[in-house]
Amino acid sequence: MKRPLLAACALTFTLHAQQPQTFEFNANDWAEGEPPKEVFVVDGTIKIAAHEGNKAIVVDPNPITDASAQLGGSAAGNASIEARTLATKRGRSTPRFGVSVHGLSGYRLLVNPAKKALELVKSDQTVASVPHTWTSGAWLKLKLEVKKGADDAWIISGKAWAEDTAEPAEPLIKHEDKGLKGQGKCAIWATPFSGEPVFFDDIKVSVEAAPAP
């Protein structure tokens, strides 16, 4: 009698398991100008504009601020975001840019050329940093993942790689945190200190949504 009971329990778990929601955003699908409703601007001047024969989400340097825009559904668990980015220096001035998960106070993966580093930032505090060589004016891919591990530990990992190269098999930067709520939307971020626009495109978001009531 025990075997049928175990089978029924396994079936119940499968039916109630959280399924990730995935979203893909390509700026060529949108008209130039004000961003569509899929791009929720939190701060800064953000628009859709043509670049190199294609369209992209553009963070305008006027004004220079910590600009951000949220995309995709809200997470209630694991979350990830991947995006193509392009930024340019002017003289010695360089931008700072990246992607984030779990809302405005969640983790951000930021390219910080001024420090020659790839950083994990939470609540404006850098919690992990590794050396990173950034190339001005070249497309760069970024990927940030936050997953729930054992004993309430969350694993935060990030990757950055040139567009014409393969995605690294292992994270370039990694951090462990306990007690995260794991809630909120993914976003793109840029602070165009160089006075040049920062471009984002081909954004992929995956979030573990709250189970239906």
PDB file of C-alpha atoms in Angstrom:
ATOM      1  CA  MET A   1       0.000   0.000   0.000  1.00  0.00           C
ATOM      2  CA  LYS A   2       2.967   2.327   0.468  1.00  0.00           C
ATOM      3  CA  ARG A   3       4.022   2.451  -3.188  1.00  0.00           C
ATOM      4  CA  PRO A   4       0.779   4.018  -4.535  1.00  0.00           C
ATOM      5  CA  LEU A   5       0.956   6.626  -1.778  1.00  0.00           C
ATOM      6  CA  LEU A   6       4.501   7.638  -2.746  1.00  0.00           C
ATOM      7  CA  ALA A   7       3.517   7.869  -6.403  1.00  0.00           C
ATOM      8  CA  ALA A   8       0.610  10.145  -5.564  1.00  0.00           C
ATOM      9  CA  CYS A   9       2.865  12.438  -3.510  1.00  0.00           C
ATOM     10  CA  ALA A  10       5.365  12.698  -6.367  1.00  0.00           C
ATOM     11  CA  LEU A  11       2.583  13.629  -8.769  1.00  0.00           C
ATOM     12  CA  THR A  12       1.299  16.326  -6.421  1.00  0.00           C
ATOM     13  CA  PHE A  13       4.796  17.839  -6.129  1.00  0.00           C
ATOM     14  CA  THR A  14       5.193  17.942  -9.909  1.00  0.00           C
ATOM     15  CA  LEU A  15       1.874  19.660 -10.421  1.00  0.00           C
ATOM     16  CA  HIS A  16       2.622  22.356  -7.846  1.00  0.00           C
ATOM     17  CA  ALA A  17       6.296  22.928  -8.725  1.00  0.00           C
ATOM     18  CA  GLN A  18       7.100  26.475  -9.748  1.00  0.00           C
ATOM     19  CA  GLN A  19       7.751  26.842 -13.457  1.00  0.00           C
ATOM     20  CA  PRO A  20      10.075  29.619 -14.681  1.00  0.00           C
ATOM     21  CA  GLN A  21       8.628  32.306 -16.909  1.00  0.00           C
ATOM     22  CA  THR A  22      10.852  33.377 -19.788  1.00  0.00           C
ATOM     23  CA  PHE A  23      10.833  36.656 -21.703  1.00  0.00           C
ATOM     24  CA  GLU A  24      12.888  37.760 -24.719  1.00  0.00           C
ATOM     25  CA  PHE A  25      13.212  41.356 -25.889  1.00  0.00           C
ATOM     26  CA  ASN A  26      14.612  42.490 -29.244  1.00  0.00           C
ATOM     27  CA  ALA A  27      14.543  46.229 -29.869  1.00  0.00           C
ATOM     28  CA  ASN A  28      13.973  45.694 -33.604  1.00  0.00           C
ATOM     29  CA  ASP A  29      10.404  44.737 -32.682  1.00  0.00           C
ATOM     30  CA  TRP A  30       9.720  48.265 -31.409  1.00  0.00           C
ATOM     31  CA  ALA A  31       9.332  51.718 -32.958  1.00  0.00           C
ATOM     32  CA  GLU A  32      12.002  54.345 -32.358  1.00  0.00           C
ATOM     33  CA  GLY A  33      11.324  56.899 -29.666  1.00  0.00           C
ATOM     34  CA  GLU A  34       9.685  56.347 -26.293  1.00  0.00           C
ATOM     35  CA  PRO A  35      10.168  52.798 -24.980  1.00  0.00           C
ATOM     36  CA  PRO A  36       7.192  50.422 -25.112  1.00  0.00           C
ATOM     37  CA  LYS A  37       5.299  49.243 -22.046  1.00  0.00           C
ATOM     38  CA  GLU A  38       7.576  46.179 -21.855  1.00  0.00           C
ATOM     39  CA  VAL A  39      10.406  48.529 -20.794  1.00  0.00           C
ATOM     40  CA  PHE A  40       9.453  50.162 -17.502  1.00  0.00           C
ATOM     41  CA  VAL A  41      11.775  53.135 -16.969  1.00  0.00           C
ATOM     42  CA  VAL A  42      12.642  53.621 -13.306  1.00  0.00           C
ATOM     43  CA  ASP A  43      15.098  56.494 -13.693  1.00  0.00           C
ATOM     44  CA  GLY A  44      17.078  58.297 -16.384  1.00  0.00           C
ATOM     45  CA  THR A  45      16.409  59.039 -20.050  1.00  0.00           C
ATOM     46  CA  ILE A  46      15.830  55.783 -21.925  1.00  0.00           C
ATOM     47  CA  LYS A  47      14.557  55.387 -25.479  1.00  0.00           C
ATOM     48  CA  ILE A  48      14.577  53.121 -28.525  1.00  0.00           C
ATOM     49  CA  ALA A  49      16.988  54.262 -31.247  1.00  0.00           C
ATOM     50  CA  ALA A  50      18.835  52.939 -34.292  1.00  0.00           C
ATOM     51  CA  HIS A  51      22.456  51.869 -33.936  1.00  0.00           C
ATOM     52  CA  GLU A  52      24.659  50.172 -36.529  1.00  0.00           C
ATOM     53  CA  GLY A  53      21.662  49.283 -38.692  1.00  0.00           C
ATOM     54  CA  ASN A  54      19.630  47.834 -35.837  1.00  0.00           C
ATOM     55  CA  LYS A  55      17.582  49.240 -32.986  1.00  0.00           C
ATOM     56  CA  ALA A  56      18.530  49.079 -29.320  1.00  0.00           C
ATOM     57  CA  ILE A  57      17.438  50.296 -25.918  1.00  0.00           C
ATOM     58  CA  VAL A  58      19.511  53.421 -25.353  1.00  0.00           C
ATOM     59  CA  VAL A  59      20.430  55.087 -22.065  1.00  0.00           C
ATOM     60  CA  ASP A  60      20.943  58.747 -22.910  1.00  0.00           C
ATOM     61  CA  PRO A  61      23.707  60.607 -21.027  1.00  0.00           C
ATOM     62  CA  ASN A  62      21.452  63.612 -20.452  1.00  0.00           C
ATOM     63  CA  PRO A  63      21.209  63.665 -17.517  1.00  0.00           C
ATOM     64  CA  ILE A  64      24.061  61.568 -16.189  1.00  0.00           C
ATOM     65  CA  THR A  65      22.390  59.468 -13.508  1.00  0.00           C
ATOM     66  CA  ASP A  66      22.009  55.856 -12.392  1.00  0.00           C
ATOM     67  CA  ALA A  67      19.497  55.041 -15.110  1.00  0.00           C
ATOM     68  CA  SER A  68      17.540  51.797 -15.003  1.00  0.00           C
ATOM     69  CA  ALA A  69      14.592  50.065 -16.626  1.00  0.00           C
ATOM     70  CA  GLN A  70      12.786  46.878 -15.586  1.00  0.00           C
ATOM     71  CA  LEU A  71      11.735  44.104 -17.968  1.00  0.00           C
ATOM     72  CA  GLY A  72       9.800  40.855 -17.694  1.00  0.00           C
ATOM     73  CA  GLY A  73       7.722  39.437 -14.872  1.00  0.00           C
ATOM     74  CA  SER A  74       8.359  39.695 -11.158  1.00  0.00           C
ATOM     75  CA  ALA A  75      10.284  36.864  -9.532  1.00  0.00           C
ATOM     76  CA  ALA A  76       9.365  34.994  -6.384  1.00  0.00           C
ATOM     77  CA  GLY A  77      12.438  32.779  -6.374  1.00  0.00           C
ATOM     78  CA  ASN A  78      15.226  32.073  -8.868  1.00  0.00           C
ATOM     79  CA  ALA A  79      15.911  34.735 -11.495  1.00  0.00           C
ATOM     80  CA  SER A  80      18.322  35.420 -14.352  1.00  0.00           C
ATOM     81  CA  ILE A  81      18.933  38.064 -16.999  1.00  0.00           C
ATOM     82  CA  GLU A  82      21.206  38.109 -20.049  1.00  0.00           C
ATOM     83  CA  ALA A  83      21.812  41.069 -22.371  1.00  0.00           C
ATOM     84  CA  ARG A  84      24.078  42.460 -25.089  1.00  0.00           C
ATOM     85  CA  THR A  85      25.611  45.781 -24.104  1.00  0.00           C
ATOM     86  CA  LEU A  86      27.728  48.424 -25.766  1.00  0.00           C
ATOM     87  CA  ALA A  87      29.304  51.483 -24.164  1.00  0.00           C
ATOM     88  CA  THR A  88      32.022  53.975 -25.108  1.00  0.00           C
ATOM     89  CA  LYS A  89      34.613  55.994 -23.243  1.00  0.00           C
ATOM     90  CA  ARG A  90      35.450  59.631 -23.888  1.00  0.00           C
ATOM     91  CA  GLY A  91      38.983  60.618 -23.015  1.00  0.00           C
ATOM     92  CA  ARG A  92      39.593  59.184 -19.564  1.00  0.00           C
ATOM     93  CA  SER A  93      35.919  59.098 -18.669  1.00  0.00           C
ATOM     94  CA  THR A  94      34.238  55.691 -18.710  1.00  0.00           C
ATOM     95  CA  PRO A  95      30.660  54.523 -18.081  1.00  0.00           C
ATOM     96  CA  ARG A  96      29.389  51.937 -15.615  1.00  0.00           C
ATOM     97  CA  PHE A  97      26.696  49.517 -16.747  1.00  0.00           C
ATOM     98  CA  GLY A  98      25.107  46.129 -16.150  1.00  0.00           C
ATOM     99  CA  VAL A  99      22.056  44.064 -15.291  1.00  0.00           C
ATOM    100  CA  SER A 100      20.169  43.156 -12.119  1.00  0.00           C
ATOM    101  CA  VAL A 101      17.591  40.807 -10.592  1.00  0.00           C
ATOM    102  CA  HIS A 102      15.056  40.984  -7.737  1.00  0.00           C
ATOM    103  CA  GLY A 103      14.084  44.640  -7.934  1.00  0.00           C
ATOM    104  CA  LEU A 104      15.833  47.877  -7.110  1.00  0.00           C
ATOM    105  CA  SER A 105      17.504  46.512  -3.981  1.00  0.00           C
ATOM    106  CA  GLY A 106      18.528  43.201  -5.591  1.00  0.00           C
ATOM    107  CA  TYR A 107      21.888  42.112  -6.918  1.00  0.00           C
ATOM    108  CA  ARG A 108      23.503  43.940  -9.834  1.00  0.00           C
ATOM    109  CA  LEU A 109      26.273  42.669 -12.110  1.00  0.00           C
ATOM    110  CA  LEU A 110      28.189  45.784 -13.163  1.00  0.00           C
ATOM    111  CA  VAL A 111      31.073  46.438 -15.525  1.00  0.00           C
ATOM    112  CA  ASN A 112      33.181  49.138 -13.870  1.00  0.00           C
ATOM    113  CA  PRO A 113      35.940  50.163 -16.323  1.00  0.00           C
ATOM    114  CA  ALA A 114      37.244  52.861 -13.969  1.00  0.00           C
ATOM    115  CA  LYS A 115      38.236  50.087 -11.561  1.00  0.00           C
ATOM    116  CA  LYS A 116      38.991  47.575 -14.344  1.00  0.00           C
ATOM    117  CA  ALA A 117      36.555  45.261 -12.592  1.00  0.00           C
ATOM    118  CA  LEU A 118      33.418  43.181 -12.884  1.00  0.00           C
ATOM    119  CA  GLU A 119      31.401  43.678  -9.710  1.00  0.00           C
ATOM    120  CA  LEU A 120      28.475  42.227  -7.812  1.00  0.00           C
ATOM    121  CA  VAL A 121      26.670  45.052  -6.051  1.00  0.00           C
ATOM    122  CA  LYS A 122      23.761  44.988  -3.591  1.00  0.00           C
ATOM    123  CA  SER A 123      22.201  48.091  -2.042  1.00  0.00           C
ATOM    124  CA  ASP A 124      25.080  50.166  -3.455  1.00  0.00           C
ATOM    125  CA  GLN A 125      27.625  47.969  -1.642  1.00  0.00           C
ATOM    126  CA  THR A 126      30.167  45.990  -3.677  1.00  0.00           C
ATOM    127  CA  VAL A 127      30.113  42.450  -2.255  1.00  0.00           C
ATOM    128  CA  ALA A 128      32.429  40.802  -4.801  1.00  0.00           C
ATOM    129  CA  SER A 129      34.823  41.995  -7.488  1.00  0.00           C
ATOM    130  CA  VAL A 130      37.132  40.395 -10.061  1.00  0.00           C
ATOM    131  CA  PRO A 131      39.516  41.958 -12.592  1.00  0.00           C
ATOM    132  CA  HIS A 132      37.938  42.644 -15.964  1.00  0.00           C
ATOM    133  CA  THR A 133      39.316  44.158 -19.152  1.00  0.00           C
ATOM    134  CA  TRP A 134      36.631  46.170 -20.931  1.00  0.00           C
ATOM    135  CA  THR A 135      36.823  47.182 -24.608  1.00  0.00           C
ATOM    136  CA  SER A 136      35.270  50.533 -25.464  1.00  0.00           C
ATOM    137  CA  GLY A 137      32.858  50.484 -28.401  1.00  0.00           C
ATOM    138  CA  ALA A 138      32.540  46.681 -28.568  1.00  0.00           C
ATOM    139  CA  TRP A 139      29.451  44.607 -27.833  1.00  0.00           C
ATOM    140  CA  LEU A 140      29.700  42.671 -24.572  1.00  0.00           C
ATOM    141  CA  LYS A 141      27.330  40.023 -23.227  1.00  0.00           C
ATOM    142  CA  LEU A 142      26.395  39.948 -19.558  1.00  0.00           C
ATOM    143  CA  LYS A 143      24.578  37.242 -17.608  1.00  0.00           C
ATOM    144  CA  LEU A 144      23.474  37.320 -13.984  1.00  0.00           C
ATOM    145  CA  GLU A 145      21.851  34.357 -12.209  1.00  0.00           C
ATOM    146  CA  VAL A 146      20.538  34.054  -8.657  1.00  0.00           C
ATOM    147  CA  LYS A 147      19.492  30.581  -7.515  1.00  0.00           C
ATOM    148  CA  LYS A 148      18.269  29.186  -4.215  1.00  0.00           C
ATOM    149  CA  GLY A 149      20.656  26.608  -2.786  1.00  0.00           C
ATOM    150  CA  ALA A 150      20.673  24.515   0.365  1.00  0.00           C
ATOM    151  CA  ASP A 151      20.056  25.797   3.902  1.00  0.00           C
ATOM    152  CA  ASP A 152      18.500  29.111   2.774  1.00  0.00           C
ATOM    153  CA  ALA A 153      21.666  30.024   0.867  1.00  0.00           C
ATOM    154  CA  TRP A 154      21.365  31.828  -2.471  1.00  0.00           C
ATOM    155  CA  ILE A 155      24.101  31.530  -5.104  1.00  0.00           C
ATOM    156  CA  ILE A 156      24.716  34.678  -7.134  1.00  0.00           C
ATOM    157  CA  SER A 157      26.877  34.252 -10.237  1.00  0.00           C
ATOM    158  CA  GLY A 158      27.855  36.462 -13.134  1.00  0.00           C
ATOM    159  CA  LYS A 159      29.487  36.172 -16.541  1.00  0.00           C
ATOM    160  CA  ALA A 160      30.779  38.642 -19.131  1.00  0.00           C
ATOM    161  CA  TRP A 161      32.099  37.744 -22.567  1.00  0.00           C
ATOM    162  CA  ALA A 162      32.744  39.327 -25.960  1.00  0.00           C
ATOM    163  CA  GLU A 163      29.938  38.912 -28.472  1.00  0.00           C
ATOM    164  CA  ASP A 164      32.097  36.951 -30.916  1.00  0.00           C
ATOM    165  CA  THR A 165      33.250  34.418 -28.304  1.00  0.00           C
ATOM    166  CA  ALA A 166      31.575  31.509 -26.529  1.00  0.00           C
ATOM    167  CA  GLU A 167      29.856  31.917 -23.178  1.00  0.00           C
ATOM    168  CA  PRO A 168      32.228  30.925 -20.339  1.00  0.00           C
ATOM    169  CA  ALA A 169      31.450  27.496 -18.929  1.00  0.00           C
ATOM    170  CA  GLU A 170      31.929  28.715 -15.363  1.00  0.00           C
ATOM    171  CA  PRO A 171      30.953  32.011 -13.687  1.00  0.00           C
ATOM    172  CA  LEU A 172      33.577  34.739 -13.621  1.00  0.00           C
ATOM    173  CA  ILE A 173      32.261  36.052 -10.313  1.00  0.00           C
ATOM    174  CA  LYS A 174      30.321  34.294  -7.556  1.00  0.00           C
ATOM    175  CA  HIS A 175      28.859  35.092  -4.161  1.00  0.00           C
ATOM    176  CA  GLU A 176      26.695  33.380  -1.528  1.00  0.00           C
ATOM    177  CA  ASP A 177      23.989  35.087   0.489  1.00  0.00           C
ATOM    178  CA  LYS A 178      21.481  33.891   3.061  1.00  0.00           C
ATOM    179  CA  GLY A 179      18.082  35.304   3.842  1.00  0.00           C
ATOM    180  CA  LEU A 180      17.230  36.880   0.486  1.00  0.00           C
ATOM    181  CA  LYS A 181      13.549  37.419  -0.251  1.00  0.00           C
ATOM    182  CA  GLY A 182      14.169  36.690  -3.924  1.00  0.00           C
ATOM    183  CA  GLN A 183      11.408  38.962  -5.149  1.00  0.00           C
ATOM    184  CA  GLY A 184      11.189  41.612  -7.864  1.00  0.00           C
ATOM    185  CA  LYS A 185      11.879  42.296 -11.516  1.00  0.00           C
ATOM    186  CA  CYS A 186      15.056  42.102 -13.591  1.00  0.00           C
ATOM    187  CA  ALA A 187      16.523  45.323 -14.966  1.00  0.00           C
ATOM    188  CA  ILE A 188      19.216  47.000 -17.029  1.00  0.00           C
ATOM    189  CA  TRP A 189      21.426  49.706 -15.494  1.00  0.00           C
ATOM    190  CA  ALA A 190      23.812  52.341 -16.804  1.00  0.00           C
ATOM    191  CA  THR A 191      25.570  55.416 -15.496  1.00  0.00           C
ATOM    192  CA  PRO A 192      26.991  57.146 -18.617  1.00  0.00           C
ATOM    193  CA  PHE A 193      29.823  59.066 -16.923  1.00  0.00           C
ATOM    194  CA  SER A 194      31.614  59.380 -20.282  1.00  0.00           C
ATOM    195  CA  GLY A 195      28.799  61.453 -21.735  1.00  0.00           C
ATOM    196  CA  GLU A 196      28.169  58.786 -24.387  1.00  0.00           C
ATOM    197  CA  PRO A 197      25.000  56.663 -24.719  1.00  0.00           C
ATOM    198  CA  VAL A 198      24.891  53.068 -23.470  1.00  0.00           C
ATOM    199  CA  PHE A 199      23.099  50.435 -25.590  1.00  0.00           C
ATOM    200  CA  PHE A 200      21.248  47.242 -24.594  1.00  0.00           C
ATOM    201  CA  ASP A 201      19.636  44.620 -26.815  1.00  0.00           C
ATOM    202  CA  ASP A 202      18.679  40.927 -27.085  1.00  0.00           C
ATOM    203  CA  ILE A 203      17.617  40.730 -23.459  1.00  0.00           C
ATOM    204  CA  LYS A 204      16.579  37.373 -22.007  1.00  0.00           C
ATOM    205  CA  VAL A 205      14.832  37.140 -18.647  1.00  0.00           C
ATOM    206  CA  SER A 206      13.858  34.037 -16.674  1.00  0.00           C
ATOM    207  CA  VAL A 207      12.014  34.277 -13.352  1.00  0.00           C
ATOM    208  CA  GLU A 208      10.510  31.741 -11.021  1.00  0.00           C
ATOM    209  CA  ALA A 209       7.059  33.189 -10.433  1.00  0.00           C
ATOM    210  CA  ALA A 210       4.893  32.764  -7.372  1.00  0.00           C
ATOM    211  CA  PRO A 211       2.612  29.712  -7.568  1.00  0.00           C
ATOM    212  CA  ALA A 212      -0.977  30.347  -8.518  1.00  0.00           C
ATOM    213  CA  PRO A 213      -3.335  30.522  -5.507  1.00  0.00           C
TER     214      PRO A 213
END
